[in-house]
Amino acid sequence: MSNSLDTKKLEREVKSMYQEVAVSADAEFHFETGRDLAERLGYDPDTLTYVPDEAIDSFAGVGYYFDLAALEPRERVLDLGSGSGMDSFYAAMNVTETGAVTGVDMTPQQVEKATSLAADNGFHNVTFREGYIEELPFEDGSFDAVISNGVINLSAEKDRVFEEANRVLKPDGRLALSDIISERQLPESIKTDADLWAACIGGAEQTDDYTGTIEAAGFELLELRENTQYEFISEQAANACGKYGVKSISLSARKQ
């Protein structure tokens, strides 16, 4: 079993890294964080002015997908791996006071921070729950749209994540996300390295496998595009990108 991924260690690594993102956004990571990153990826600066600064500071997304999500007023939205709440608050600006956004994250410090930011900034229609995206604590057909940014690659059970996303969506519900994938098969040495998983590298699936998993869960893939504005900043992560074609994509799909 020495060449398999230690999923318990992975969970500890991921929680530890994103706990640090929650409390110290200016620490050094394999990835960028903050407002400059968000604006470069495509987030609207005017909308960002309404998002709590502390949520933006801890933003660690890998792409922009809100144009694909096409969120409307009155819709109910679920944010998988919501972190400090940046995308949840941004989504709330799209669905307005008439809609509702729920974020789910497994890192207690992130949920606590996001919940405080929602209360302190008057986001009465945004709530956060501690939980796992592989086992969502919600009823079937609860949401109009499921969104996620740079998180699903961290899961060792991506099939479960997409099956759960499909389950909690209403008929014809939408999935819109950004994530990290690879053009070539990653070697076992990377795939079994919990540090590189936590850095969004080790869990990157090949594009066809990733989209195949989405379709197998009951979705019709609508659009997929590469996010050329995103890049990893550590040398270790950048090397993996160059060698194996690890990159950021955004996509949309519809529940069939």
CSV table of N, CA, C and O in Angstrom, one decimal, residues 30-142:
chain,number,residue,atom,x,y,z
A,30,HIS,N,1.5,27.5,-2.8
A,30,HIS,CA,1.9,27.1,-4.2
A,30,HIS,C,1.0,27.9,-5.2
A,30,HIS,O,1.3,27.9,-6.4
A,31,PHE,N,0.0,28.6,-4.7
A,31,PHE,CA,-0.9,29.3,-5.5
A,31,PHE,C,-1.1,30.7,-5.1
A,31,PHE,O,-0.8,31.1,-3.9
A,32,GLU,N,-1.6,31.6,-6.0
A,32,GLU,CA,-1.9,33.0,-5.6
A,32,GLU,C,-3.2,33.1,-4.8
A,32,GLU,O,-4.1,32.2,-4.9
A,33,THR,N,-3.4,34.2,-4.1
A,33,THR,CA,-4.6,34.5,-3.5
A,33,THR,C,-4.9,36.0,-3.6
A,33,THR,O,-4.0,36.7,-4.0
A,34,GLY,N,-6.2,36.4,-3.4
A,34,GLY,CA,-6.5,37.8,-3.3
A,34,GLY,C,-7.1,38.4,-4.5
A,34,GLY,O,-7.5,37.8,-5.5
A,35,ARG,N,-7.3,39.8,-4.4
A,35,ARG,CA,-8.1,40.6,-5.3
A,35,ARG,C,-7.5,40.6,-6.7
A,35,ARG,O,-8.2,40.5,-7.7
A,36,ASP,N,-6.1,40.8,-6.8
A,36,ASP,CA,-5.5,40.9,-8.1
A,36,ASP,C,-5.7,39.6,-8.9
A,36,ASP,O,-6.0,39.7,-10.1
A,37,LEU,N,-5.6,38.5,-8.2
A,37,LEU,CA,-5.9,37.2,-8.9
A,37,LEU,C,-7.3,37.2,-9.4
A,37,LEU,O,-7.6,36.8,-10.5
A,38,ALA,N,-8.3,37.5,-8.5
A,38,ALA,CA,-9.7,37.5,-8.9
A,38,ALA,C,-10.0,38.3,-10.1
A,38,ALA,O,-10.7,37.9,-11.0
A,39,GLU,N,-9.5,39.5,-10.1
A,39,GLU,CA,-9.8,40.4,-11.2
A,39,GLU,C,-9.1,39.9,-12.5
A,39,GLU,O,-9.7,40.0,-13.6
A,40,ARG,N,-7.9,39.4,-12.4
A,40,ARG,CA,-7.2,38.9,-13.6
A,40,ARG,C,-8.0,37.7,-14.2
A,40,ARG,O,-8.0,37.5,-15.4
A,41,LEU,N,-8.6,36.9,-13.3
A,41,LEU,CA,-9.4,35.7,-13.8
A,41,LEU,C,-10.7,36.1,-14.4
A,41,LEU,O,-11.2,35.3,-15.2
A,42,GLY,N,-11.2,37.3,-14.1
A,42,GLY,CA,-12.4,37.7,-14.8
A,42,GLY,C,-13.5,38.2,-13.9
A,42,GLY,O,-14.6,38.6,-14.3
A,43,TYR,N,-13.3,38.2,-12.6
A,43,TYR,CA,-14.3,38.7,-11.6
A,43,TYR,C,-14.5,40.2,-11.9
A,43,TYR,O,-13.5,41.0,-12.1
A,44,ASP,N,-15.7,40.7,-11.8
A,44,ASP,CA,-16.1,42.1,-12.1
A,44,ASP,C,-15.7,43.0,-10.9
A,44,ASP,O,-16.2,42.7,-9.8
A,45,PRO,N,-14.8,43.9,-11.1
A,45,PRO,CA,-14.4,44.8,-9.9
A,45,PRO,C,-15.5,45.5,-9.2
A,45,PRO,O,-15.5,45.7,-8.0
A,46,ASP,N,-16.5,45.9,-10.0
A,46,ASP,CA,-17.7,46.6,-9.4
A,46,ASP,C,-18.4,45.7,-8.4
A,46,ASP,O,-18.8,46.1,-7.3
A,47,THR,N,-18.6,44.4,-8.8
A,47,THR,CA,-19.3,43.4,-8.0
A,47,THR,C,-18.4,43.1,-6.8
A,47,THR,O,-18.9,43.0,-5.6
A,48,LEU,N,-17.1,43.1,-7.0
A,48,LEU,CA,-16.2,42.8,-5.9
A,48,LEU,C,-16.2,43.8,-4.8
A,48,LEU,O,-15.9,43.5,-3.6
A,49,THR,N,-16.6,45.0,-5.1
A,49,THR,CA,-16.7,46.1,-4.1
A,49,THR,C,-17.7,45.8,-3.0
A,49,THR,O,-17.6,46.3,-1.9
A,50,TYR,N,-18.7,44.9,-3.3
A,50,TYR,CA,-19.7,44.5,-2.3
A,50,TYR,C,-19.3,43.2,-1.6
A,50,TYR,O,-20.0,42.9,-0.6
A,51,VAL,N,-18.3,42.6,-2.0
A,51,VAL,CA,-17.8,41.3,-1.3
A,51,VAL,C,-16.9,41.7,-0.2
A,51,VAL,O,-16.0,42.6,-0.4
A,52,PRO,N,-17.0,41.1,1.0
A,52,PRO,CA,-16.2,41.5,2.1
A,52,PRO,C,-14.7,41.3,1.8
A,52,PRO,O,-14.3,40.3,1.2
A,53,ASP,N,-13.9,42.3,2.1
A,53,ASP,CA,-12.5,42.3,1.8
A,53,ASP,C,-11.7,41.1,2.3
A,53,ASP,O,-10.9,40.6,1.6
A,54,GLU,N,-12.1,40.7,3.5
A,54,GLU,CA,-11.4,39.5,4.1
A,54,GLU,C,-11.7,38.2,3.3
A,54,GLU,O,-10.8,37.3,3.3
A,55,ALA,N,-12.8,38.1,2.7
A,55,ALA,CA,-13.2,37.0,1.9
A,55,ALA,C,-12.3,37.0,0.6
A,55,ALA,O,-11.8,36.0,0.1
A,56,ILE,N,-12.2,38.2,0.0
A,56,ILE,CA,-11.4,38.4,-1.2
A,56,ILE,C,-9.9,38.1,-0.9
A,56,ILE,O,-9.2,37.4,-1.7
A,57,ASP,N,-9.4,38.6,0.2
A,57,ASP,CA,-8.0,38.3,0.6
A,57,ASP,C,-7.7,36.8,0.7
A,57,ASP,O,-6.6,36.4,0.3
A,58,SER,N,-8.6,36.0,1.1
A,58,SER,CA,-8.4,34.6,1.2
A,58,SER,C,-8.9,33.8,0.0
A,58,SER,O,-8.9,32.6,0.0
A,59,PHE,N,-9.3,34.5,-1.1
A,59,PHE,CA,-9.7,33.8,-2.3
A,59,PHE,C,-8.5,33.1,-3.0
A,59,PHE,O,-7.4,33.6,-3.2
A,60,ALA,N,-8.7,31.8,-3.2
A,60,ALA,CA,-7.7,31.0,-3.8
A,60,ALA,C,-8.3,30.2,-5.0
A,60,ALA,O,-7.9,29.0,-5.2
A,61,GLY,N,-9.2,30.8,-5.7
A,61,GLY,CA,-9.8,30.2,-6.9
A,61,GLY,C,-8.8,30.0,-8.1
A,61,GLY,O,-7.7,30.6,-8.1
A,62,VAL,N,-9.2,29.2,-9.1
A,62,VAL,CA,-8.3,28.9,-10.2
A,62,VAL,C,-8.9,29.4,-11.5
A,62,VAL,O,-8.3,29.2,-12.6
A,63,GLY,N,-10.1,30.0,-11.5
A,63,GLY,CA,-10.7,30.4,-12.7
A,63,GLY,C,-12.0,31.2,-12.5
A,63,GLY,O,-12.4,31.4,-11.3
A,64,TYR,N,-12.6,31.6,-13.6
A,64,TYR,CA,-13.9,32.4,-13.5
A,64,TYR,C,-14.9,31.6,-14.3
A,64,TYR,O,-14.7,31.1,-15.4
A,65,TYR,N,-16.1,31.4,-13.7
A,65,TYR,CA,-17.2,30.6,-14.3
A,65,TYR,C,-18.5,31.2,-14.2
A,65,TYR,O,-19.5,30.6,-14.6
A,66,PHE,N,-18.6,32.4,-13.6
A,66,PHE,CA,-20.0,33.0,-13.3
A,66,PHE,C,-20.7,33.3,-14.6
A,66,PHE,O,-22.0,33.3,-14.6
A,67,ASP,N,-20.0,33.6,-15.7
A,67,ASP,CA,-20.7,33.8,-17.0
A,67,ASP,C,-21.4,32.5,-17.4
A,67,ASP,O,-22.5,32.5,-18.0
A,68,LEU,N,-20.7,31.4,-17.2
A,68,LEU,CA,-21.3,30.1,-17.5
A,68,LEU,C,-22.4,29.7,-16.6
A,68,LEU,O,-23.4,29.0,-17.0
A,69,ALA,N,-22.3,30.1,-15.3
A,69,ALA,CA,-23.3,29.7,-14.4
A,69,ALA,C,-24.6,30.5,-14.6
A,69,ALA,O,-25.7,30.0,-14.4
A,70,ALA,N,-24.5,31.7,-15.1
A,70,ALA,CA,-25.7,32.5,-15.5
A,70,ALA,C,-26.8,32.5,-14.4
A,70,ALA,O,-27.9,32.2,-14.6
A,71,LEU,N,-26.3,32.8,-13.2
A,71,LEU,CA,-27.2,32.8,-12.0
A,71,LEU,C,-28.2,34.0,-12.1
A,71,LEU,O,-27.9,35.0,-12.6
A,72,GLU,N,-29.5,33.7,-11.7
A,72,GLU,CA,-30.6,34.6,-11.8
A,72,GLU,C,-31.1,34.9,-10.4
A,72,GLU,O,-31.0,34.1,-9.5
A,73,PRO,N,-31.8,36.1,-10.3
A,73,PRO,CA,-32.5,36.3,-9.0
A,73,PRO,C,-33.5,35.2,-8.6
A,73,PRO,O,-34.0,34.5,-9.5
A,74,ARG,N,-33.6,35.0,-7.3
A,74,ARG,CA,-34.5,34.0,-6.7
A,74,ARG,C,-33.9,32.6,-6.7
A,74,ARG,O,-34.5,31.7,-6.2
A,75,GLU,N,-32.8,32.4,-7.4
A,75,GLU,CA,-32.3,31.0,-7.4
A,75,GLU,C,-31.5,30.6,-6.1
A,75,GLU,O,-31.0,31.5,-5.4
A,76,ARG,N,-31.5,29.3,-5.9
A,76,ARG,CA,-30.8,28.8,-4.7
A,76,ARG,C,-29.5,28.1,-5.3
A,76,ARG,O,-29.6,27.3,-6.2
A,77,VAL,N,-28.4,28.5,-4.7
A,77,VAL,CA,-27.1,28.1,-5.2
A,77,VAL,C,-26.3,27.4,-4.1
A,77,VAL,O,-26.3,27.9,-2.9
A,78,LEU,N,-25.6,26.4,-4.4
A,78,LEU,CA,-24.7,25.7,-3.5
A,78,LEU,C,-23.2,25.8,-4.0
A,78,LEU,O,-22.9,25.5,-5.1
A,79,ASP,N,-22.4,26.3,-3.1
A,79,ASP,CA,-20.9,26.5,-3.4
A,79,ASP,C,-20.1,25.4,-2.7
A,79,ASP,O,-20.1,25.3,-1.5
A,80,LEU,N,-19.5,24.5,-3.5
A,80,LEU,CA,-18.8,23.3,-3.0
A,80,LEU,C,-17.4,23.8,-2.6
A,80,LEU,O,-16.6,24.3,-3.5
A,81,GLY,N,-17.0,23.6,-1.4
A,81,GLY,CA,-15.6,24.0,-0.9
A,81,GLY,C,-15.6,25.5,-0.9
A,81,GLY,O,-14.7,26.2,-1.5
A,82,SER,N,-16.5,26.1,-0.1
A,82,SER,CA,-16.7,27.6,-0.2
A,82,SER,C,-15.6,28.4,0.5
A,82,SER,O,-15.6,29.6,0.3
A,83,GLY,N,-14.7,27.8,1.3
A,83,GLY,CA,-13.6,28.6,1.9
A,83,GLY,C,-14.1,29.7,2.7
A,83,GLY,O,-15.0,29.6,3.5
A,84,SER,N,-13.5,30.9,2.5
A,84,SER,CA,-13.8,32.1,3.3
A,84,SER,C,-15.1,32.8,2.7
A,84,SER,O,-15.4,33.8,3.2
A,85,GLY,N,-15.6,32.2,1.6
A,85,GLY,CA,-16.9,32.7,1.2
A,85,GLY,C,-16.9,33.6,0.0
A,85,GLY,O,-18.0,34.1,-0.5
A,86,MET,N,-15.8,33.9,-0.6
A,86,MET,CA,-15.7,34.8,-1.7
A,86,MET,C,-16.7,34.5,-2.9
A,86,MET,O,-17.5,35.4,-3.2
A,87,ASP,N,-16.7,33.3,-3.4
A,87,ASP,CA,-17.6,33.0,-4.5
A,87,ASP,C,-19.1,32.9,-4.0
A,87,ASP,O,-20.0,33.2,-4.8
A,88,SER,N,-19.3,32.5,-2.7
A,88,SER,CA,-20.7,32.5,-2.2
A,88,SER,C,-21.2,34.0,-2.2
A,88,SER,O,-22.4,34.2,-2.5
A,89,PHE,N,-20.4,34.9,-1.7
A,89,PHE,CA,-20.8,36.3,-1.6
A,89,PHE,C,-21.0,36.9,-3.0
A,89,PHE,O,-22.0,37.6,-3.3
A,90,TYR,N,-20.1,36.5,-3.9
A,90,TYR,CA,-20.2,37.0,-5.3
A,90,TYR,C,-21.5,36.4,-5.9
A,90,TYR,O,-22.2,37.1,-6.6
A,91,ALA,N,-21.8,35.1,-5.7
A,91,ALA,CA,-23.0,34.5,-6.2
A,91,ALA,C,-24.3,35.2,-5.6
A,91,ALA,O,-25.3,35.4,-6.3
A,92,ALA,N,-24.2,35.6,-4.3
A,92,ALA,CA,-25.3,36.3,-3.7
A,92,ALA,C,-25.6,37.6,-4.4
A,92,ALA,O,-26.8,38.0,-4.5
A,93,MET,N,-24.6,38.3,-5.0
A,93,MET,CA,-24.9,39.5,-5.7
A,93,MET,C,-25.6,39.2,-7.0
A,93,MET,O,-26.3,40.1,-7.6
A,94,ASN,N,-25.5,38.0,-7.5
A,94,ASN,CA,-26.2,37.6,-8.7
A,94,ASN,C,-27.6,37.1,-8.5
A,94,ASN,O,-28.5,37.5,-9.3
A,95,VAL,N,-27.8,36.4,-7.4
A,95,VAL,CA,-29.2,35.9,-7.1
A,95,VAL,C,-30.0,36.9,-6.3
A,95,VAL,O,-31.2,36.8,-6.2
A,96,THR,N,-29.4,38.0,-5.9
A,96,THR,CA,-30.0,39.1,-5.1
A,96,THR,C,-30.6,38.6,-3.8
A,96,THR,O,-30.5,37.5,-3.5
A,97,GLU,N,-31.2,39.5,-3.1
A,97,GLU,CA,-31.9,39.2,-1.8
A,97,GLU,C,-33.0,38.2,-2.0
A,97,GLU,O,-33.4,37.6,-1.0
A,98,THR,N,-33.5,38.0,-3.2
A,98,THR,CA,-34.6,37.1,-3.4
A,98,THR,C,-34.1,35.7,-3.5
A,98,THR,O,-34.9,34.7,-3.4
A,99,GLY,N,-32.8,35.5,-3.7
A,99,GLY,CA,-32.2,34.1,-3.8
A,99,GLY,C,-31.5,33.8,-2.5
A,99,GLY,O,-31.6,34.5,-1.5
A,100,ALA,N,-30.8,32.6,-2.6
A,100,ALA,CA,-30.1,32.2,-1.4
A,100,ALA,C,-28.8,31.4,-1.8
A,100,ALA,O,-28.9,30.7,-2.8
A,101,VAL,N,-27.8,31.5,-1.1
A,101,VAL,CA,-26.5,30.8,-1.4
A,101,VAL,C,-26.1,30.1,-0.1
A,101,VAL,O,-26.1,30.6,1.0
A,102,THR,N,-25.7,28.8,-0.3
A,102,THR,CA,-25.2,28.0,0.8
A,102,THR,C,-23.8,27.5,0.4
A,102,THR,O,-23.6,27.0,-0.7
A,103,GLY,N,-22.9,27.7,1.3
A,103,GLY,CA,-21.5,27.2,1.1
A,103,GLY,C,-21.3,26.1,2.0
A,103,GLY,O,-21.7,26.0,3.2
A,104,VAL,N,-20.5,25.1,1.5
A,104,VAL,CA,-20.2,23.9,2.4
A,104,VAL,C,-18.6,23.7,2.3
A,104,VAL,O,-18.1,23.8,1.2
A,105,ASP,N,-18.0,23.5,3.4
A,105,ASP,CA,-16.6,23.4,3.5
A,105,ASP,C,-16.2,22.5,4.6
A,105,ASP,O,-16.9,22.5,5.7
A,106,MET,N,-15.1,21.7,4.5
A,106,MET,CA,-14.7,20.8,5.6
A,106,MET,C,-13.7,21.4,6.6
A,106,MET,O,-13.4,20.8,7.6
A,107,THR,N,-13.3,22.7,6.3
A,107,THR,CA,-12.3,23.3,7.2
A,107,THR,C,-13.1,24.2,8.2
A,107,THR,O,-13.6,25.2,7.8
A,108,PRO,N,-13.1,23.8,9.5
A,108,PRO,CA,-13.9,24.6,10.5
A,108,PRO,C,-13.5,26.1,10.5
A,108,PRO,O,-14.4,26.9,10.6
A,109,GLN,N,-12.2,26.4,10.4
A,109,GLN,CA,-11.8,27.8,10.4
A,109,GLN,C,-12.4,28.6,9.3
A,109,GLN,O,-12.7,29.8,9.4
A,110,GLN,N,-12.5,28.0,8.1
A,110,GLN,CA,-13.0,28.7,6.9
A,110,GLN,C,-14.5,28.9,7.1
A,110,GLN,O,-15.0,30.0,6.9
A,111,VAL,N,-15.2,27.9,7.6
A,111,VAL,CA,-16.7,28.1,7.8
A,111,VAL,C,-17.0,29.1,8.9
A,111,VAL,O,-17.9,30.0,8.7
A,112,GLU,N,-16.2,29.1,9.9
A,112,GLU,CA,-16.3,30.1,11.0
A,112,GLU,C,-16.1,31.5,10.5
A,112,GLU,O,-16.9,32.5,10.8
A,113,LYS,N,-15.0,31.7,9.7
A,113,LYS,CA,-14.7,33.0,9.2
A,113,LYS,C,-15.8,33.5,8.2
A,113,LYS,O,-16.2,34.6,8.3
A,114,ALA,N,-16.2,32.6,7.3
A,114,ALA,CA,-17.2,33.0,6.3
A,114,ALA,C,-18.5,33.3,7.0
A,114,ALA,O,-19.2,34.3,6.6
A,115,THR,N,-18.9,32.6,8.0
A,115,THR,CA,-20.2,32.8,8.7
A,115,THR,C,-20.1,34.2,9.4
A,115,THR,O,-21.1,35.0,9.4
A,116,SER,N,-19.0,34.5,10.0
A,116,SER,CA,-18.8,35.8,10.6
A,116,SER,C,-18.9,37.0,9.6
A,116,SER,O,-19.5,38.0,9.8
A,117,LEU,N,-18.2,36.8,8.5
A,117,LEU,CA,-18.3,37.8,7.4
A,117,LEU,C,-19.7,38.0,6.9
A,117,LEU,O,-20.1,39.1,6.6
A,118,ALA,N,-20.4,36.9,6.8
A,118,ALA,CA,-21.8,37.1,6.3
A,118,ALA,C,-22.6,37.9,7.3
A,118,ALA,O,-23.4,38.8,6.9
A,119,ALA,N,-22.5,37.6,8.6
A,119,ALA,CA,-23.2,38.3,9.6
A,119,ALA,C,-22.8,39.8,9.7
A,119,ALA,O,-23.7,40.7,9.8
A,120,ASP,N,-21.5,40.0,9.6
A,120,ASP,CA,-21.0,41.4,9.8
A,120,ASP,C,-21.3,42.3,8.6
A,120,ASP,O,-21.3,43.5,8.7
A,121,ASN,N,-21.5,41.7,7.4
A,121,ASN,CA,-21.7,42.5,6.2
A,121,ASN,C,-23.2,42.4,5.7
A,121,ASN,O,-23.4,42.8,4.5
A,122,GLY,N,-24.1,41.9,6.5
A,122,GLY,CA,-25.5,41.9,6.1
A,122,GLY,C,-25.9,41.0,5.0
A,122,GLY,O,-26.9,41.2,4.3
A,123,PHE,N,-25.1,39.9,4.8
A,123,PHE,CA,-25.5,38.9,3.8
A,123,PHE,C,-26.5,37.9,4.5
A,123,PHE,O,-26.1,36.7,4.8
A,124,HIS,N,-27.7,38.2,4.6
A,124,HIS,CA,-28.7,37.4,5.4
A,124,HIS,C,-29.1,36.2,4.6
A,124,HIS,O,-29.6,35.2,5.2
A,125,ASN,N,-28.9,36.2,3.3
A,125,ASN,CA,-29.3,35.1,2.4
A,125,ASN,C,-28.1,34.1,2.1
A,125,ASN,O,-28.2,33.3,1.2
A,126,VAL,N,-27.0,34.3,2.8
A,126,VAL,CA,-25.8,33.4,2.6
A,126,VAL,C,-25.5,32.7,3.9
A,126,VAL,O,-25.3,33.3,5.0
A,127,THR,N,-25.5,31.4,3.8
A,127,THR,CA,-25.1,30.6,5.0
A,127,THR,C,-24.0,29.6,4.7
A,127,THR,O,-23.8,29.2,3.5
A,128,PHE,N,-23.3,29.1,5.7
A,128,PHE,CA,-22.2,28.2,5.5
A,128,PHE,C,-22.4,27.0,6.4
A,128,PHE,O,-22.8,27.1,7.6
A,129,ARG,N,-22.1,25.8,5.9
A,129,ARG,CA,-22.2,24.6,6.6
A,129,ARG,C,-20.8,23.8,6.6
A,129,ARG,O,-20.2,23.8,5.6
A,130,GLU,N,-20.5,23.2,7.7
A,130,GLU,CA,-19.3,22.4,7.7
A,130,GLU,C,-19.7,21.0,7.2
A,130,GLU,O,-20.7,20.5,7.6
A,131,GLY,N,-19.0,20.5,6.3
A,131,GLY,CA,-19.3,19.2,5.7
A,131,GLY,C,-18.4,18.8,4.6
A,131,GLY,O,-17.5,19.6,4.2
A,132,TYR,N,-18.6,17.6,4.0
A,132,TYR,CA,-17.8,17.1,3.0
A,132,TYR,C,-18.6,17.1,1.6
A,132,TYR,O,-19.7,16.7,1.6
A,133,ILE,N,-17.9,17.5,0.6
A,133,ILE,CA,-18.5,17.6,-0.7
A,133,ILE,C,-18.8,16.2,-1.3
A,133,ILE,O,-19.6,16.1,-2.2
A,134,GLU,N,-18.2,15.2,-0.7
A,134,GLU,CA,-18.6,13.8,-1.2
A,134,GLU,C,-19.8,13.3,-0.5
A,134,GLU,O,-20.3,12.2,-0.9
A,135,GLU,N,-20.3,14.0,0.5
A,135,GLU,CA,-21.5,13.5,1.3
A,135,GLU,C,-22.2,14.8,1.8
A,135,GLU,O,-22.1,15.2,2.9
A,136,LEU,N,-23.0,15.4,0.9
A,136,LEU,CA,-23.6,16.7,1.1
A,136,LEU,C,-24.8,16.5,2.1
A,136,LEU,O,-25.6,15.7,1.9
A,137,PRO,N,-24.8,17.4,3.1
A,137,PRO,CA,-25.9,17.4,4.1
A,137,PRO,C,-27.2,18.1,3.6
A,137,PRO,O,-27.7,19.0,4.4
A,138,PHE,N,-27.6,17.8,2.4
A,138,PHE,CA,-28.8,18.5,1.9
A,138,PHE,C,-29.7,17.5,1.2
A,138,PHE,O,-29.3,16.4,0.8
A,139,GLU,N,-31.0,17.9,1.1
A,139,GLU,CA,-32.1,17.1,0.5
A,139,GLU,C,-31.9,17.0,-1.0
A,139,GLU,O,-31.3,17.9,-1.6
A,140,ASP,N,-32.4,16.0,-1.6
A,140,ASP,CA,-32.5,15.9,-3.1
A,140,ASP,C,-33.2,17.1,-3.6
A,140,ASP,O,-34.2,17.6,-3.1
A,141,GLY,N,-32.7,17.6,-4.8
A,141,GLY,CA,-33.4,18.6,-5.5
A,141,GLY,C,-33.5,20.0,-4.8
A,141,GLY,O,-34.5,20.7,-4.9
A,142,SER,N,-32.5,20.3,-4.0
A,142,SER,CA,-32.6,21.5,-3.1
A,142,SER,C,-32.1,22.8,-3.8
A,142,SER,O,-32.4,23.9,-3.4
